[in-house]
């Protein structure tokens, strides 16, 4: 008897996989199990909800029931999987179990919350559910602290500022987007945020949070104290690997997979933000789309390997939108930067003057596609 494919998770990666499988096979049994309500929403939209005055319910694009009907699935929402018996091909929750022929882990990633006293006062915005829990506090807040000046932190900082809030960003790096690009390339965005009134506390360490009569007291290094109404943790994501580890699968930064998206167990695969591909976790749109296409073929017995070409990463900061690609953090690159009123083109070249990375902004973003082709050569 065929038990078909069981997918744990219901986010973007899981849905792309379902769509790719159903393009090729309308009948293979598909079961999705997830801890949330399984309604579909576009996660990147959370970076813009405050300035647009949106509520969590406004994000829903398709109900779980409609998704199940459209793609012929069995759905189990609000269900926490507690264990996987890999050898018996069984996944278990507290009072139920499912048999599988093939299992896909699409468990995503969870926000990293800095381990400081008062950390329970920090809000996270990594899902529709998390936004629903914090939306009243965030809409009412006049002063907001964002912990982390990376991709999500800068997007949220600009959004909260556009909504008229007093925004402070704290990060121990010396520049914004420090894990994505050199300071010369991020300085344009940094200046724009400062011009908007965003207070940047770089090379700064959050030490503690505590409730006060007028909000939340924030203690920083060098004996600095500020008061805010809400604190949002945007200090990065940690791939969700606990379930995989309990199943005896190999994990490092994420759930380790080969170029067929296969884990250390031949019938268990991983996809999306939880997967570690060639030593890297790639929580970006393009690798997830390509991974879902490759995995669908493999699950349906058409072996193929994942080939990742250079990808474009988008920073959704509407006043200074950025696209970047390549090895933007390589220390040996020389950067050639041209900046004018229309935007910026920054090219990172190696000792042989070969293009290895680039960052483009605003009206120059259309040049990114030609640069992306040059990177692939």
Short mmCIF file of C-alpha atoms in Angstrom, two decimals, residues 171-376:
data_model
loop_
_atom_site.label_atom_id
_atom_site.label_comp_id
_atom_site.label_asym_id
_atom_site.label_seq_id
_atom_site.Cartn_x
_atom_site.Cartn_y
_atom_site.Cartn_z
CA UNK A 171 23.45 46.29 16.23
CA UNK A 172 26.95 45.31 17.31
CA UNK A 173 28.23 45.56 13.71
CA UNK A 174 29.81 48.79 12.48
CA UNK A 175 27.43 49.13 9.50
CA UNK A 176 23.98 48.05 8.34
CA UNK A 177 23.58 44.82 6.34
CA UNK A 178 27.08 43.85 7.54
CA UNK A 179 26.63 40.14 6.71
CA UNK A 180 25.47 40.96 3.17
CA UNK A 181 27.74 43.74 1.88
CA UNK A 182 30.66 46.02 2.74
CA UNK A 183 29.97 49.37 4.44
CA UNK A 184 30.77 51.31 1.24
CA UNK A 185 27.79 49.64 -0.46
CA UNK A 186 25.33 49.95 2.45
CA UNK A 187 26.19 53.57 3.33
CA UNK A 188 23.58 55.00 0.92
CA UNK A 189 20.80 53.14 2.75
CA UNK A 190 22.35 54.06 6.10
CA UNK A 191 22.28 57.80 5.20
CA UNK A 192 18.68 57.57 3.97
CA UNK A 193 17.47 55.94 7.18
CA UNK A 194 19.29 58.58 9.23
CA UNK A 195 17.70 61.34 7.09
CA UNK A 196 14.29 59.78 7.83
CA UNK A 197 15.01 60.16 11.56
CA UNK A 198 15.94 56.55 12.32
CA UNK A 199 18.43 56.51 15.20
CA UNK A 200 21.22 54.02 14.45
CA UNK A 201 23.14 52.65 17.43
CA UNK A 202 25.87 50.67 15.65
CA UNK A 203 28.80 48.99 17.43
CA UNK A 204 26.41 48.82 20.36
CA UNK A 205 25.41 45.96 22.64
CA UNK A 206 21.93 45.35 24.05
CA UNK A 207 22.35 44.33 27.70
CA UNK A 208 18.88 44.13 29.27
CA UNK A 209 15.21 45.06 28.98
CA UNK A 210 12.74 45.78 31.74
CA UNK A 211 9.19 47.06 32.00
CA UNK A 212 8.88 50.64 33.18
CA UNK A 213 5.98 52.93 34.04
CA UNK A 214 6.06 54.46 30.56
CA UNK A 215 7.02 51.47 28.40
CA UNK A 216 10.20 49.39 28.18
CA UNK A 217 13.54 50.50 29.58
CA UNK A 218 16.43 49.43 27.33
CA UNK A 219 19.91 49.10 28.85
CA UNK A 220 22.84 49.30 26.43
CA UNK A 221 26.61 49.15 26.86
CA UNK A 222 28.49 52.27 28.00
CA UNK A 223 25.71 52.84 30.57
CA UNK A 224 23.25 54.13 27.97
CA UNK A 225 19.51 53.83 28.64
CA UNK A 226 16.60 54.54 26.30
CA UNK A 227 12.82 54.15 26.69
CA UNK A 228 10.60 52.60 24.01
CA UNK A 229 7.08 51.19 23.66
CA UNK A 230 8.00 48.01 21.75
CA UNK A 231 11.12 45.97 21.00
CA UNK A 232 11.36 43.78 17.88
CA UNK A 233 14.01 41.06 17.57
CA UNK A 234 15.41 41.01 14.03
CA UNK A 235 18.77 39.47 14.88
CA UNK A 236 18.59 36.64 12.37
CA UNK A 237 16.96 33.23 12.02
CA UNK A 238 17.99 29.79 13.23
CA UNK A 239 17.01 26.82 11.04
CA UNK A 240 14.54 24.55 12.85
CA UNK A 241 16.50 21.30 13.26
CA UNK A 242 15.22 19.81 16.55
CA UNK A 243 12.90 17.29 14.86
CA UNK A 244 15.61 16.19 12.44
CA UNK A 245 18.12 15.75 15.26
CA UNK A 246 15.66 13.60 17.23
CA UNK A 247 15.19 11.46 14.11
CA UNK A 248 18.97 10.88 13.99
CA UNK A 249 19.51 12.95 10.82
CA UNK A 250 22.74 14.85 10.24
CA UNK A 251 22.47 18.54 11.11
CA UNK A 252 24.97 21.37 11.34
CA UNK A 253 23.76 24.93 10.65
CA UNK A 254 20.59 23.36 9.20
CA UNK A 255 19.40 19.89 8.19
CA UNK A 256 22.19 18.68 5.92
CA UNK A 257 21.09 17.65 2.41
CA UNK A 258 22.89 16.59 -0.77
CA UNK A 259 22.24 18.07 -4.22
CA UNK A 260 19.07 15.95 -4.50
CA UNK A 261 17.78 17.58 -1.25
CA UNK A 262 18.14 14.20 0.45
CA UNK A 263 19.11 14.04 4.14
CA UNK A 264 21.32 11.36 5.69
CA UNK A 265 18.24 9.05 5.50
CA UNK A 266 17.46 8.10 1.86
CA UNK A 267 13.68 8.55 2.20
CA UNK A 268 13.75 11.86 4.12
CA UNK A 269 14.38 15.20 2.43
CA UNK A 270 14.62 18.82 3.61
CA UNK A 271 13.65 22.03 1.86
CA UNK A 272 13.59 25.78 2.45
CA UNK A 273 14.87 27.73 5.45
CA UNK A 274 15.68 24.59 7.48
CA UNK A 275 17.88 22.96 4.81
CA UNK A 276 21.66 23.27 4.62
CA UNK A 277 22.82 22.92 1.00
CA UNK A 278 26.57 22.62 0.33
CA UNK A 279 27.29 24.00 3.78
CA UNK A 280 24.98 27.00 3.33
CA UNK A 281 21.52 27.90 4.56
CA UNK A 282 19.85 29.89 1.76
CA UNK A 283 16.59 31.43 3.02
CA UNK A 284 15.97 33.27 -0.26
CA UNK A 285 13.32 33.05 -2.95
CA UNK A 286 15.36 31.78 -5.91
CA UNK A 287 17.07 28.80 -4.22
CA UNK A 288 13.76 27.75 -2.67
CA UNK A 289 11.98 27.85 -6.05
CA UNK A 290 14.76 25.83 -7.72
CA UNK A 291 14.94 23.40 -4.79
CA UNK A 292 11.18 22.77 -4.92
CA UNK A 293 11.35 21.99 -8.65
CA UNK A 294 14.30 19.60 -8.20
CA UNK A 295 12.80 17.87 -5.18
CA UNK A 296 9.41 17.35 -6.87
CA UNK A 297 11.15 15.46 -9.68
CA UNK A 298 13.19 13.36 -7.26
CA UNK A 299 10.14 12.45 -5.17
CA UNK A 300 8.37 11.32 -8.34
CA UNK A 301 11.25 9.09 -9.43
CA UNK A 302 12.87 11.42 -11.97
CA UNK A 303 16.33 11.88 -10.41
CA UNK A 304 17.88 15.31 -10.84
CA UNK A 305 20.39 17.45 -8.98
CA UNK A 306 20.05 21.03 -7.76
CA UNK A 307 22.11 23.53 -9.73
CA UNK A 308 22.26 26.98 -8.15
CA UNK A 309 23.45 29.82 -10.35
CA UNK A 310 24.28 33.25 -8.83
CA UNK A 311 21.09 34.63 -7.28
CA UNK A 312 19.67 38.10 -6.85
CA UNK A 313 18.86 39.07 -3.26
CA UNK A 314 16.39 41.94 -2.82
CA UNK A 315 16.41 44.38 0.09
CA UNK A 316 12.84 45.71 0.27
CA UNK A 317 13.50 49.22 1.62
CA UNK A 318 11.21 51.28 -0.67
CA UNK A 319 13.08 54.60 -0.35
CA UNK A 320 16.42 52.94 -1.26
CA UNK A 321 15.64 49.48 -2.70
CA UNK A 322 18.72 47.31 -3.28
CA UNK A 323 19.58 44.21 -5.30
CA UNK A 324 22.78 42.28 -4.70
CA UNK A 325 24.44 39.10 -5.92
CA UNK A 326 27.71 37.19 -5.75
CA UNK A 327 30.31 36.90 -2.99
CA UNK A 328 29.58 40.34 -1.55
CA UNK A 329 31.38 39.60 1.74
CA UNK A 330 34.73 38.50 0.27
CA UNK A 331 37.47 40.48 2.02
CA UNK A 332 39.80 40.40 -0.98
CA UNK A 333 37.47 42.24 -3.37
CA UNK A 334 38.06 45.78 -4.56
CA UNK A 335 34.86 47.79 -4.86
CA UNK A 336 34.21 50.28 -7.65
CA UNK A 337 31.22 52.42 -6.71
CA UNK A 338 29.37 54.95 -8.86
CA UNK A 339 26.66 56.87 -7.02
CA UNK A 340 24.39 59.64 -8.28
CA UNK A 341 20.90 61.04 -7.71
CA UNK A 342 19.37 58.05 -9.52
CA UNK A 343 21.05 55.41 -7.37
CA UNK A 344 24.22 53.39 -7.02
CA UNK A 345 26.16 50.69 -8.87
CA UNK A 346 28.82 48.94 -6.78
CA UNK A 347 30.99 46.24 -8.39
CA UNK A 348 33.29 43.98 -6.42
CA UNK A 349 36.22 42.64 -8.47
CA UNK A 350 39.10 40.31 -7.62
CA UNK A 351 42.83 40.80 -8.28
CA UNK A 352 42.32 39.85 -11.95
CA UNK A 353 39.52 42.46 -12.25
CA UNK A 354 36.94 39.67 -12.60
CA UNK A 355 33.44 40.64 -11.40
CA UNK A 356 32.64 38.58 -8.27
CA UNK A 357 29.80 40.57 -6.68
CA UNK A 358 27.63 43.64 -7.12
CA UNK A 359 25.09 45.83 -5.35
CA UNK A 360 22.70 48.12 -7.28
CA UNK A 361 20.07 50.50 -5.96
CA UNK A 362 17.01 52.49 -7.06
CA UNK A 363 16.88 53.38 -10.78
CA UNK A 364 20.07 51.38 -11.44
CA UNK A 365 18.49 48.09 -10.35
CA UNK A 366 17.64 47.26 -13.96
CA UNK A 367 21.39 47.00 -14.59
CA UNK A 368 21.45 44.11 -12.12
CA UNK A 369 20.24 41.57 -14.69
CA UNK A 370 23.17 42.22 -17.06
CA UNK A 371 25.56 42.09 -14.10
CA UNK A 372 24.00 38.80 -12.96
CA UNK A 373 24.69 37.33 -16.41
CA UNK A 374 28.31 38.54 -16.19
CA UNK A 375 28.66 36.83 -12.78
CA UNK A 376 27.55 33.52 -14.32
#
